[in-house]
mmCIF file of C-alpha atoms in Angstrom:
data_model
loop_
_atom_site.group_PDB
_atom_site.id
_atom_site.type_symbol
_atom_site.label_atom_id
_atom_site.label_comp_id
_atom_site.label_asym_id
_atom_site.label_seq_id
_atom_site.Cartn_x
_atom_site.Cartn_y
_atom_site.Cartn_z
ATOM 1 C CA UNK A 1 5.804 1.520 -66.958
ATOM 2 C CA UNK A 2 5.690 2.362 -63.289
ATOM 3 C CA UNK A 3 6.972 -0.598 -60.699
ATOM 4 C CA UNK A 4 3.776 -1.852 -58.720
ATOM 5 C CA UNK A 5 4.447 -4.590 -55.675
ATOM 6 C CA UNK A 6 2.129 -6.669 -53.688
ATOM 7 C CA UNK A 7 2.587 -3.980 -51.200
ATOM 8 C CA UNK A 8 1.143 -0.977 -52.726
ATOM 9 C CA UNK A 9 -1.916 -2.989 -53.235
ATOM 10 C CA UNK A 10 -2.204 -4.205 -49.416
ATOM 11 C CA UNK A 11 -1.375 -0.102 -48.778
ATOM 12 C CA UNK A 12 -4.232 0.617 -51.019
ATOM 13 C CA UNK A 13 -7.284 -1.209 -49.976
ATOM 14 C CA UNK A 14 -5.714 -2.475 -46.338
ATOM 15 C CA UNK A 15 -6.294 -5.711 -46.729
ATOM 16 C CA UNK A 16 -5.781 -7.985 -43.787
ATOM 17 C CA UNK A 17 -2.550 -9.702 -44.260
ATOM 18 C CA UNK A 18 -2.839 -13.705 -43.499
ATOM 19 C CA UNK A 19 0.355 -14.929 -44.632
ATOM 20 C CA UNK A 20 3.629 -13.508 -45.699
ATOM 21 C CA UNK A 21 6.436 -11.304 -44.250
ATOM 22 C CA UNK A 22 7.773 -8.151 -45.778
ATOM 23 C CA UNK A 23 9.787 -9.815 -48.203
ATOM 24 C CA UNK A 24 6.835 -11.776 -49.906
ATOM 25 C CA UNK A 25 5.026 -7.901 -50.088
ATOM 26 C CA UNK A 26 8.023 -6.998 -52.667
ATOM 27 C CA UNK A 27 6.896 -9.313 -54.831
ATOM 28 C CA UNK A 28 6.234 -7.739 -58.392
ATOM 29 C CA UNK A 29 3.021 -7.208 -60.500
ATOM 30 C CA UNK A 30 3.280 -7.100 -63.930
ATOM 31 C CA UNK A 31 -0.270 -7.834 -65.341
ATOM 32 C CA UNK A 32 -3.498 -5.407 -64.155
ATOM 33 C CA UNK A 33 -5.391 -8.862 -64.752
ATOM 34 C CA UNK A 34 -6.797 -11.057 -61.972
ATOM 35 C CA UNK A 35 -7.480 -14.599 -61.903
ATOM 36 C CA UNK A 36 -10.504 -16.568 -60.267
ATOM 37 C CA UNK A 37 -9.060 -19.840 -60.228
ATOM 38 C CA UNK A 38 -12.017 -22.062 -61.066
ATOM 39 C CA UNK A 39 -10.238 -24.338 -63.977
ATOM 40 C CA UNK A 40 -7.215 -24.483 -61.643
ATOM 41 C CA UNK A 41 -9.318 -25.723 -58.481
ATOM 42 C CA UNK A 42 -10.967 -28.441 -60.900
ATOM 43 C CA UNK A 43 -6.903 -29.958 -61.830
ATOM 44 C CA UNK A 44 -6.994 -28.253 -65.065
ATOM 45 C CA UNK A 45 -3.402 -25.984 -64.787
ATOM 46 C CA UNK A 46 -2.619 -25.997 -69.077
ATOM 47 C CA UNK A 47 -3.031 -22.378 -70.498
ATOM 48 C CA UNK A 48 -3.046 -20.747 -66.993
ATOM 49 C CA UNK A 49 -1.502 -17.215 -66.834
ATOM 50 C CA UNK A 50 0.144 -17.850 -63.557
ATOM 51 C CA UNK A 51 1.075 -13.727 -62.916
ATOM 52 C CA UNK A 52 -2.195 -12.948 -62.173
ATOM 53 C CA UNK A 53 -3.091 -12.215 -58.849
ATOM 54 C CA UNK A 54 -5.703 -14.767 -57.715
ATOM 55 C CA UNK A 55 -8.963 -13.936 -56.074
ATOM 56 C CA UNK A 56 -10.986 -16.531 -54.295
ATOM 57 C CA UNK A 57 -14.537 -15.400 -54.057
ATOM 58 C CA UNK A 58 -17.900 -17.257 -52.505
ATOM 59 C CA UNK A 59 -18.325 -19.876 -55.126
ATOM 60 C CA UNK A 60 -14.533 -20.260 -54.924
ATOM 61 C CA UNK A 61 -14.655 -21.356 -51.161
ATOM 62 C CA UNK A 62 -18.032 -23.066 -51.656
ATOM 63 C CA UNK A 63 -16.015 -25.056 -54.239
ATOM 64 C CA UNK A 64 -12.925 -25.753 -51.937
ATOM 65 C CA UNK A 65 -15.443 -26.734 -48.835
ATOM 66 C CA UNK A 66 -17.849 -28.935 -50.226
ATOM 67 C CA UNK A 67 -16.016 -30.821 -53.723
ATOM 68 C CA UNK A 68 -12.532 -30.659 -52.864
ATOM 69 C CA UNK A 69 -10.685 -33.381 -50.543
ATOM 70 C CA UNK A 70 -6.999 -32.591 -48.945
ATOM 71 C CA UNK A 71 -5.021 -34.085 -51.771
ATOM 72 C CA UNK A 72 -6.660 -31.995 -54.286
ATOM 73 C CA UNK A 73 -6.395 -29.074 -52.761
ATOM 74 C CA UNK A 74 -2.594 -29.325 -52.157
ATOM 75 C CA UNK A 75 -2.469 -30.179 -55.581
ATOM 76 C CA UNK A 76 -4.420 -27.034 -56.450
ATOM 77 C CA UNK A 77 -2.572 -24.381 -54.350
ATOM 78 C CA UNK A 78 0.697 -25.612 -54.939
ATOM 79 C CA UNK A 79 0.231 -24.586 -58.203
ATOM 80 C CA UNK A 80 -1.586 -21.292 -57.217
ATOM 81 C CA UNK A 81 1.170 -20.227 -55.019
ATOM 82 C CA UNK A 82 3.905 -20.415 -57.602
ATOM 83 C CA UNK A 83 6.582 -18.033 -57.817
ATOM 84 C CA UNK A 84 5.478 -15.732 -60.587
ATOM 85 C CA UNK A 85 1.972 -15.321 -58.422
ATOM 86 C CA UNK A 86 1.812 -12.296 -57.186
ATOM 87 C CA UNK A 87 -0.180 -12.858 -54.049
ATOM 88 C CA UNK A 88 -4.078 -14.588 -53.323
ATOM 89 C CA UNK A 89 -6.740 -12.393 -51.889
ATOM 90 C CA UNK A 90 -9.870 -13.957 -50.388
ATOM 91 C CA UNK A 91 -12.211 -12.064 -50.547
ATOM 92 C CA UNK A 92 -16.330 -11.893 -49.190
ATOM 93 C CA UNK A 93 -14.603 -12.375 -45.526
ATOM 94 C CA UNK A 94 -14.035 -15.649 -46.022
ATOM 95 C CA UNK A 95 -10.907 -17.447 -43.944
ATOM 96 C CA UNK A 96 -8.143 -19.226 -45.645
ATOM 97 C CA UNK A 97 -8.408 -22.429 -46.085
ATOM 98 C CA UNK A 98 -6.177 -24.361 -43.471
ATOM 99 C CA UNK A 99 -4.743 -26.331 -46.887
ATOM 100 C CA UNK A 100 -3.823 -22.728 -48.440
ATOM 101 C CA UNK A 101 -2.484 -21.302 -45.150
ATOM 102 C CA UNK A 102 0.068 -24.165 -44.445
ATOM 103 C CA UNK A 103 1.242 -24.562 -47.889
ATOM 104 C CA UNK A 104 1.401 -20.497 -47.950
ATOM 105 C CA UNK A 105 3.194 -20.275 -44.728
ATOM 106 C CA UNK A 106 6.581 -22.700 -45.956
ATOM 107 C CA UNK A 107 6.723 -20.827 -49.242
ATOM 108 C CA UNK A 108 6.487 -17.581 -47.703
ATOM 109 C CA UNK A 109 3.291 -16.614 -49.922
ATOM 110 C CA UNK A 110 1.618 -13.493 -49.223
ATOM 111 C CA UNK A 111 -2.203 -13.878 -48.972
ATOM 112 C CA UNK A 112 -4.725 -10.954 -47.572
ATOM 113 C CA UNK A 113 -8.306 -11.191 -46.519
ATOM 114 C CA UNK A 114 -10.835 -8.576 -47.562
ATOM 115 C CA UNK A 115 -14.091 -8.220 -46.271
ATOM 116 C CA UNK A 116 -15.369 -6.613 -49.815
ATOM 117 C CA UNK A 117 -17.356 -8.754 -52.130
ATOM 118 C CA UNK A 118 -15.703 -10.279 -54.777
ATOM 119 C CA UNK A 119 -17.264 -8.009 -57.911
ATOM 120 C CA UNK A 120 -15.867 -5.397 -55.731
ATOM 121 C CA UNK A 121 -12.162 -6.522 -55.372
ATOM 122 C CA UNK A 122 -11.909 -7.604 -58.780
ATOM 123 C CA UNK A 123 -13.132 -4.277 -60.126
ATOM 124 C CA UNK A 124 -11.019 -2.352 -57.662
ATOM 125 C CA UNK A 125 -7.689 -3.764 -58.274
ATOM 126 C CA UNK A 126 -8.194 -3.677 -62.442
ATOM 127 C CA UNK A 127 -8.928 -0.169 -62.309
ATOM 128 C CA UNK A 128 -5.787 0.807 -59.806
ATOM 129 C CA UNK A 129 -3.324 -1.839 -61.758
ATOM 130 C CA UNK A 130 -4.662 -0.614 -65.069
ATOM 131 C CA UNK A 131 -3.659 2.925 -63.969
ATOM 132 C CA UNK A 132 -0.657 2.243 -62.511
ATOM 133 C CA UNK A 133 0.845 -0.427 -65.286
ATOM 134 C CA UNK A 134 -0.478 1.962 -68.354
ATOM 135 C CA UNK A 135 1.976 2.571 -70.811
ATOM 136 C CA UNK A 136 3.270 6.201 -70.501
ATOM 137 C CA UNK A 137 5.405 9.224 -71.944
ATOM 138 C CA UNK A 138 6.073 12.614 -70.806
ATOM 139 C CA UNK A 139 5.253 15.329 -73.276
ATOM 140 C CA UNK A 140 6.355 18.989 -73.302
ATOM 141 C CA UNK A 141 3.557 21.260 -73.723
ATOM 142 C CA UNK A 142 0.563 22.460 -71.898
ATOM 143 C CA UNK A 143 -2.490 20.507 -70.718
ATOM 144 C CA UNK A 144 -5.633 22.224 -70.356
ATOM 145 C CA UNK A 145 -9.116 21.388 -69.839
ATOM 146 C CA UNK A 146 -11.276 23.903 -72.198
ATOM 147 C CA UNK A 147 -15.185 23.383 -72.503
ATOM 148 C CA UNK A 148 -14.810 20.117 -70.430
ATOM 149 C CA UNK A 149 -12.224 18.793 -73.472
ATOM 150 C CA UNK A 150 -8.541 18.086 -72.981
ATOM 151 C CA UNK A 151 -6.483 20.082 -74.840
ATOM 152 C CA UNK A 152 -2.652 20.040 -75.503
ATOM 153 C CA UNK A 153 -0.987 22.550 -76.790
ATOM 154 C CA UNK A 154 2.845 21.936 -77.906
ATOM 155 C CA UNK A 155 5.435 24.191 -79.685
ATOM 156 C CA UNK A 156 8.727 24.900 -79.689
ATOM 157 C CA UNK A 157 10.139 26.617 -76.578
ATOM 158 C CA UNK A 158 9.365 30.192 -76.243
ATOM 159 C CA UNK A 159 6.371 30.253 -78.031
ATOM 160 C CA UNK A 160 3.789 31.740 -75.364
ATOM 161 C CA UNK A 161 2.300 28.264 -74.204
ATOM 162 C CA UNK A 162 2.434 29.428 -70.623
ATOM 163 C CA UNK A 163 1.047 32.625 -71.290
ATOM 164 C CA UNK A 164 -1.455 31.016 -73.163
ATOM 165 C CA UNK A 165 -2.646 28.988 -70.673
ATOM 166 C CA UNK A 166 -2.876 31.284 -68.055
ATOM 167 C CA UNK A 167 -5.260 33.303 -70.261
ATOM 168 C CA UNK A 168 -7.574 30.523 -70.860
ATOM 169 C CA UNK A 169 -7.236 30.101 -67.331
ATOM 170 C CA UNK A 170 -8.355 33.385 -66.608
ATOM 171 C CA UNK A 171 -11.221 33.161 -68.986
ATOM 172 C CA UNK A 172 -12.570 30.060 -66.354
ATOM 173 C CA UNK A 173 -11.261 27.256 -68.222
ATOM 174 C CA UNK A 174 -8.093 24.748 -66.234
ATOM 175 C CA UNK A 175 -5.091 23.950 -65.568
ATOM 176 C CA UNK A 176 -3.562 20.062 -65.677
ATOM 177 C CA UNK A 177 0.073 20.483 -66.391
ATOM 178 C CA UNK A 178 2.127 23.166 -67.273
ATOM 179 C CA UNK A 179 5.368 22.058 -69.093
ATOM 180 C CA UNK A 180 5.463 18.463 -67.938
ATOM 181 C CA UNK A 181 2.603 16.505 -69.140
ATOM 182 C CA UNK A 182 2.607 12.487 -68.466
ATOM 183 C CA UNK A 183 0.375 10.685 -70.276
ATOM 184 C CA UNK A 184 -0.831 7.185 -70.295
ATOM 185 C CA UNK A 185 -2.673 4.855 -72.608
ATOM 186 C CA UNK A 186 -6.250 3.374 -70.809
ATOM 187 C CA UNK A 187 -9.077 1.677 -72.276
ATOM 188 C CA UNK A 188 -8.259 3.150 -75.837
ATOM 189 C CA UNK A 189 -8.004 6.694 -74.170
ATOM 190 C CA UNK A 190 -5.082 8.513 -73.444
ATOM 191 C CA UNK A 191 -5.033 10.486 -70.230
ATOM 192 C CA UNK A 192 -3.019 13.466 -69.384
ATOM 193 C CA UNK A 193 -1.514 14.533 -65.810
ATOM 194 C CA UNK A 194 1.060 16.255 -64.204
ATOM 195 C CA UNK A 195 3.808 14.785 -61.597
ATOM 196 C CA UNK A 196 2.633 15.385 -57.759
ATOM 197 C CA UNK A 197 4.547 17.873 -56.872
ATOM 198 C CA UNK A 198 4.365 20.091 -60.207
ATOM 199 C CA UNK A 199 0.151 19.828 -59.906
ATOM 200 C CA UNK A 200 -1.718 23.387 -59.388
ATOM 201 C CA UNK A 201 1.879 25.339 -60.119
ATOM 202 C CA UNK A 202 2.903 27.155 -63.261
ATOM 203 C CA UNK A 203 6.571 29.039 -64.035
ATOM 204 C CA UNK A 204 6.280 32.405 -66.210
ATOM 205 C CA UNK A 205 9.178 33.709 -67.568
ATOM 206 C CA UNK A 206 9.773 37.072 -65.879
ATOM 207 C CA UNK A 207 7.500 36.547 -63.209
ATOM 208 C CA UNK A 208 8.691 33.072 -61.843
ATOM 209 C CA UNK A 209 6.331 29.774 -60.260
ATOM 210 C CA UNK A 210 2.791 31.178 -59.532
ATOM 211 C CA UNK A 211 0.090 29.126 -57.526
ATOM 212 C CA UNK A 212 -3.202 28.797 -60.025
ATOM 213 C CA UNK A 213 -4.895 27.098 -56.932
ATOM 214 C CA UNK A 214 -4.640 30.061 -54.877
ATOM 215 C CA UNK A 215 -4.620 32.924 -56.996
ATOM 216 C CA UNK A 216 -7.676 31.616 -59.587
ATOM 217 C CA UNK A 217 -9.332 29.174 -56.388
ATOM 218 C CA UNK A 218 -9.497 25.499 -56.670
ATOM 219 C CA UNK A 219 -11.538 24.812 -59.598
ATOM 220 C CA UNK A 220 -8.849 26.516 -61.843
ATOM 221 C CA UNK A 221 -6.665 23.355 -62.591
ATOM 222 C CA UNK A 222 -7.672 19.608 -62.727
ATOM 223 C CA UNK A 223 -5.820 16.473 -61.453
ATOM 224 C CA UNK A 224 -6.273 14.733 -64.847
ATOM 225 C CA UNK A 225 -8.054 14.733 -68.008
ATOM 226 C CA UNK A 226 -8.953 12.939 -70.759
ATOM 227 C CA UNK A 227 -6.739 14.320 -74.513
ATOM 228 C CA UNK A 228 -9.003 14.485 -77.021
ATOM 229 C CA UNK A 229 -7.167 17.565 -79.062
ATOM 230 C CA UNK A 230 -3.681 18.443 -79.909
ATOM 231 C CA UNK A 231 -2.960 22.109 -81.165
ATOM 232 C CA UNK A 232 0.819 22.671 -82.395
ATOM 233 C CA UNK A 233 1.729 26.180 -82.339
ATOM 234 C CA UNK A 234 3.859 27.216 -85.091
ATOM 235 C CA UNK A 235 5.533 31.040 -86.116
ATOM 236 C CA UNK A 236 3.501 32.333 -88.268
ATOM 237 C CA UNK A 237 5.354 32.387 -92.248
ATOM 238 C CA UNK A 238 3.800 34.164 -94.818
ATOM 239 C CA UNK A 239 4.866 32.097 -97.545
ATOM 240 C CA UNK A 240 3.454 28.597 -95.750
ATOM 241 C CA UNK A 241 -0.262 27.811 -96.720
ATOM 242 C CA UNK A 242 -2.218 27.534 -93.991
ATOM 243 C CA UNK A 243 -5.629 25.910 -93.552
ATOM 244 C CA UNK A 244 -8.386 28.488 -94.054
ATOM 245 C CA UNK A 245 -11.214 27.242 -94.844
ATOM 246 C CA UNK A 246 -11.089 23.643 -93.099
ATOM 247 C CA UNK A 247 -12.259 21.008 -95.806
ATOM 248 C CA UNK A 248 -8.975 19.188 -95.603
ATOM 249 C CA UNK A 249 -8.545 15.966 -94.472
ATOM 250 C CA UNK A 250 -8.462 16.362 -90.761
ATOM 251 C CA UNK A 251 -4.641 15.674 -89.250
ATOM 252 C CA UNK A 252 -4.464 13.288 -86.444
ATOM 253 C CA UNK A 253 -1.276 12.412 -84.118
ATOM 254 C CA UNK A 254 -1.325 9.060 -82.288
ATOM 255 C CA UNK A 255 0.601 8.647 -79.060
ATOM 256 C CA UNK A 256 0.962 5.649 -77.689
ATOM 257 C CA UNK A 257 -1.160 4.188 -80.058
ATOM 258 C CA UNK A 258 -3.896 6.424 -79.617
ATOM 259 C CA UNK A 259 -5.019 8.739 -81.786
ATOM 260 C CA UNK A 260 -6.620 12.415 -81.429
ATOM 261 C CA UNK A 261 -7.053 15.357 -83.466
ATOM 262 C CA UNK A 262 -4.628 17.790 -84.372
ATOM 263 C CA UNK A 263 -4.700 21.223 -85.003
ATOM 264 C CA UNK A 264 -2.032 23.369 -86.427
ATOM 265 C CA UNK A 265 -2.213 27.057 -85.498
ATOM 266 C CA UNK A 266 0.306 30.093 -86.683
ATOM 267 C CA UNK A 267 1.222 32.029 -83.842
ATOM 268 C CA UNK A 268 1.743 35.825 -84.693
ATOM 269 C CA UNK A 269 1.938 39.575 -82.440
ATOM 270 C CA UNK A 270 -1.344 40.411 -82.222
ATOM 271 C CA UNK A 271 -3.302 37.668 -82.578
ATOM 272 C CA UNK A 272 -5.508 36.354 -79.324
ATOM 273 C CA UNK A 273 -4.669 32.937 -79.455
ATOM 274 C CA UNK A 274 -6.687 32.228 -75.849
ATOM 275 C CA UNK A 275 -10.062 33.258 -78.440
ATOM 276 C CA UNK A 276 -8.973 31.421 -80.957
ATOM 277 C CA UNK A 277 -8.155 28.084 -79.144
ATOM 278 C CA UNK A 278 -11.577 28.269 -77.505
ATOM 279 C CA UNK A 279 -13.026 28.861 -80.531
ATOM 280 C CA UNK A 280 -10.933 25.608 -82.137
ATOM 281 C CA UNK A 281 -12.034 23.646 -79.437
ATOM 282 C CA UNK A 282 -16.175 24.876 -79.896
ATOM 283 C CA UNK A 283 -16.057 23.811 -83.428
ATOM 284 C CA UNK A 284 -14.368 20.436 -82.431
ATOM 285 C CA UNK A 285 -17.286 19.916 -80.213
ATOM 286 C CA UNK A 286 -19.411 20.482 -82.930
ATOM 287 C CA UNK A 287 -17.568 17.913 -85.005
ATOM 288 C CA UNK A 288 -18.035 15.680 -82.695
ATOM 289 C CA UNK A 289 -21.917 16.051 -82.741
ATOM 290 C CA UNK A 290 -21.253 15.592 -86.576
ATOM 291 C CA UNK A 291 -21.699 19.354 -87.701
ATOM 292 C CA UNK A 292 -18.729 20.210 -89.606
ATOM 293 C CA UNK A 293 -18.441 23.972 -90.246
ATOM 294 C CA UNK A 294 -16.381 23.920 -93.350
ATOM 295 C CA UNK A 295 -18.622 21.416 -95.382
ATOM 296 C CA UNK A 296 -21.783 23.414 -94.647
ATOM 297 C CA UNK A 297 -19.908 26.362 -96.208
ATOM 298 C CA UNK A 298 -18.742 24.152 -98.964
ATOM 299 C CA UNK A 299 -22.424 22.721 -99.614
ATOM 300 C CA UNK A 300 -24.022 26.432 -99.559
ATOM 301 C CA UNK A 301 -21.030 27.819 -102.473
ATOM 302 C CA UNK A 302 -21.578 24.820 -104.230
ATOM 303 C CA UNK A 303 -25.505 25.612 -104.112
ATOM 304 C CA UNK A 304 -24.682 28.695 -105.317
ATOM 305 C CA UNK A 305 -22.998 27.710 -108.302
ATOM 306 C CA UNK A 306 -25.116 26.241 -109.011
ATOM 307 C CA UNK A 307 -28.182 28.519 -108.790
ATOM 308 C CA UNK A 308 -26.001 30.780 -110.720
ATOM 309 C CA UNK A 309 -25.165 28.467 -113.906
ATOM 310 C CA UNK A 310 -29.082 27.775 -113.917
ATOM 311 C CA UNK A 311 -29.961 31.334 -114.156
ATOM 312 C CA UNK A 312 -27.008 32.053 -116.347
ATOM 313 C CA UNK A 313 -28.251 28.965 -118.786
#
């Protein structure tokens, strides 16, 4: 899990800061959650998750102008300004409240001001803390987008996966990591990317690190993708028996908790594995849509069984 601070969020969206110095922006966020602190405004602080960052939004300040007197709200944002708190953000342009500011100021609390409407901030900072604090592991394999579906392909070192890529990269399909694939767990999804500095490069034995971006144009790699498919690349051994006609129980691997398809696919001189991975991913697609090659084959021998028993009867 990547280390997020109040700081990268104030970097982020440049919020105006109102109160804090720049050893209140090192304070730690752990949670992608917010809080709009209505129960906590009203003197109710039981069950509050109090590492949430706290948004006050227009019926927040309405609230805090119009219902609450001075003792209340120092009761209020004492609480709200505790030390697990990662910061307050008001948001709609509103100013602090005087109350918040002082108490704020002597505990060296940072709070920002944004002039964004609250629906905004609140949907804003999920989706960058959700990013950021996803669970995560680095893979070894290649990470390819083919047909619009995330593909990765793993196998044991020196099994082509470079030069595999770079064919179906060729062939107009792209690039998201080569080698070093991080992946995170959002929403139920599991999301593929390569570090920074590694993104549009590849290394080729022989050859050495090639720019895709440049030598294929820009829309040869992507910055991320969604994995939906795993295909393991295995040397090819006569004597294993491999899936030929595809009425098995489909194999799945689950990282991090999520689970996609997986595909296991003998890798032999000759054979154009670029053709054939396209053509994996094309009848995955077509699973999807709920048109499974390998029964319809099934259903039309079975048919013709049993056409031939009746005419045989």
């Amino acid at each position: 899990m990547n280390k997020v601070c109040v700081k990268h969020l104030a970097q982020k969206f440049m919020w105006e800061i109102v109160c804090g110095d720049a050893e209140s922006l090192d304070r730690p966020i752990t949670l992608p959650d917010t809080n709009r602190p209505g129960l906590e405004l009203a003197g109710y602080f039981s069950d509050s998750q109090t590492k949430r960052l706290v948004i006050l939004g227009e019926k927040e300040m309405g609230y805090i102008d119009e219902v609450m007197d001075e003792i209340s709200q120092r009761r209020s944002f004492e609480f709200l300004t505790s030390e697990n708190t990662p910061c307050i953000i008001v948001a709609h342009g509103y100013d602090c409240p005087k109350v918040l500011k002082e108490i704020a100021q002597r505990k060296n609390f940072p709070i920002f001001k944004s002039p964004q409407k609250t629906t905004a901030v609140v949907v804003s900072v999920t989706n960058y803390l959700d990013e950021c604090l996803a669970e995560s592991v680095i893979l070894h394999g290649e990470l390819v987008r083919v047909h619009g579906v995330g593909v990765l392909i793993t196998g044991k070192s020196g099994m082509g996966k470079s030069e595999i890529a770079l064919e179906l990269i060729k062939r107009g399909h792209q690039l998201v990591a080569d080698d070093r694939v991080d992946c995170y767990a959002m929403h139920n999804m599991l999301i593929g990317k390569t570090a920074p500095l590694l993104e549009g490069f590849m290394e080729l034995r022989g050859v050495g690190i090639i720019n895709v971006g440049r030598m294929f144009g820009v829309g040869s790699y992507a910055r991320r993708t969604e994995i939906e498919l795993q295909i393991d690349l295995e040397p090819y051994d006569s004597n294993h028996d491999y899936d030929r006609v595809g009425i098995e129980e489909k194999e799945y691997a689950e990282i991090l908790g999520v689970k996609i398809m997986r595909i296991r696919i003998p890798v032999s001189s000759g054979r154009p594995m670029s053709t054939i991975i396209e053509s994996a991913v094309t009848n995955f697609l077509l699973l999807k849509e709920g048109l499974d090659s390998a029964k319809e084959f099934e259903e039309r021998v079975l048919t013709q069984i049993a056409m031939n028993k009746e005419e045989t009867e």
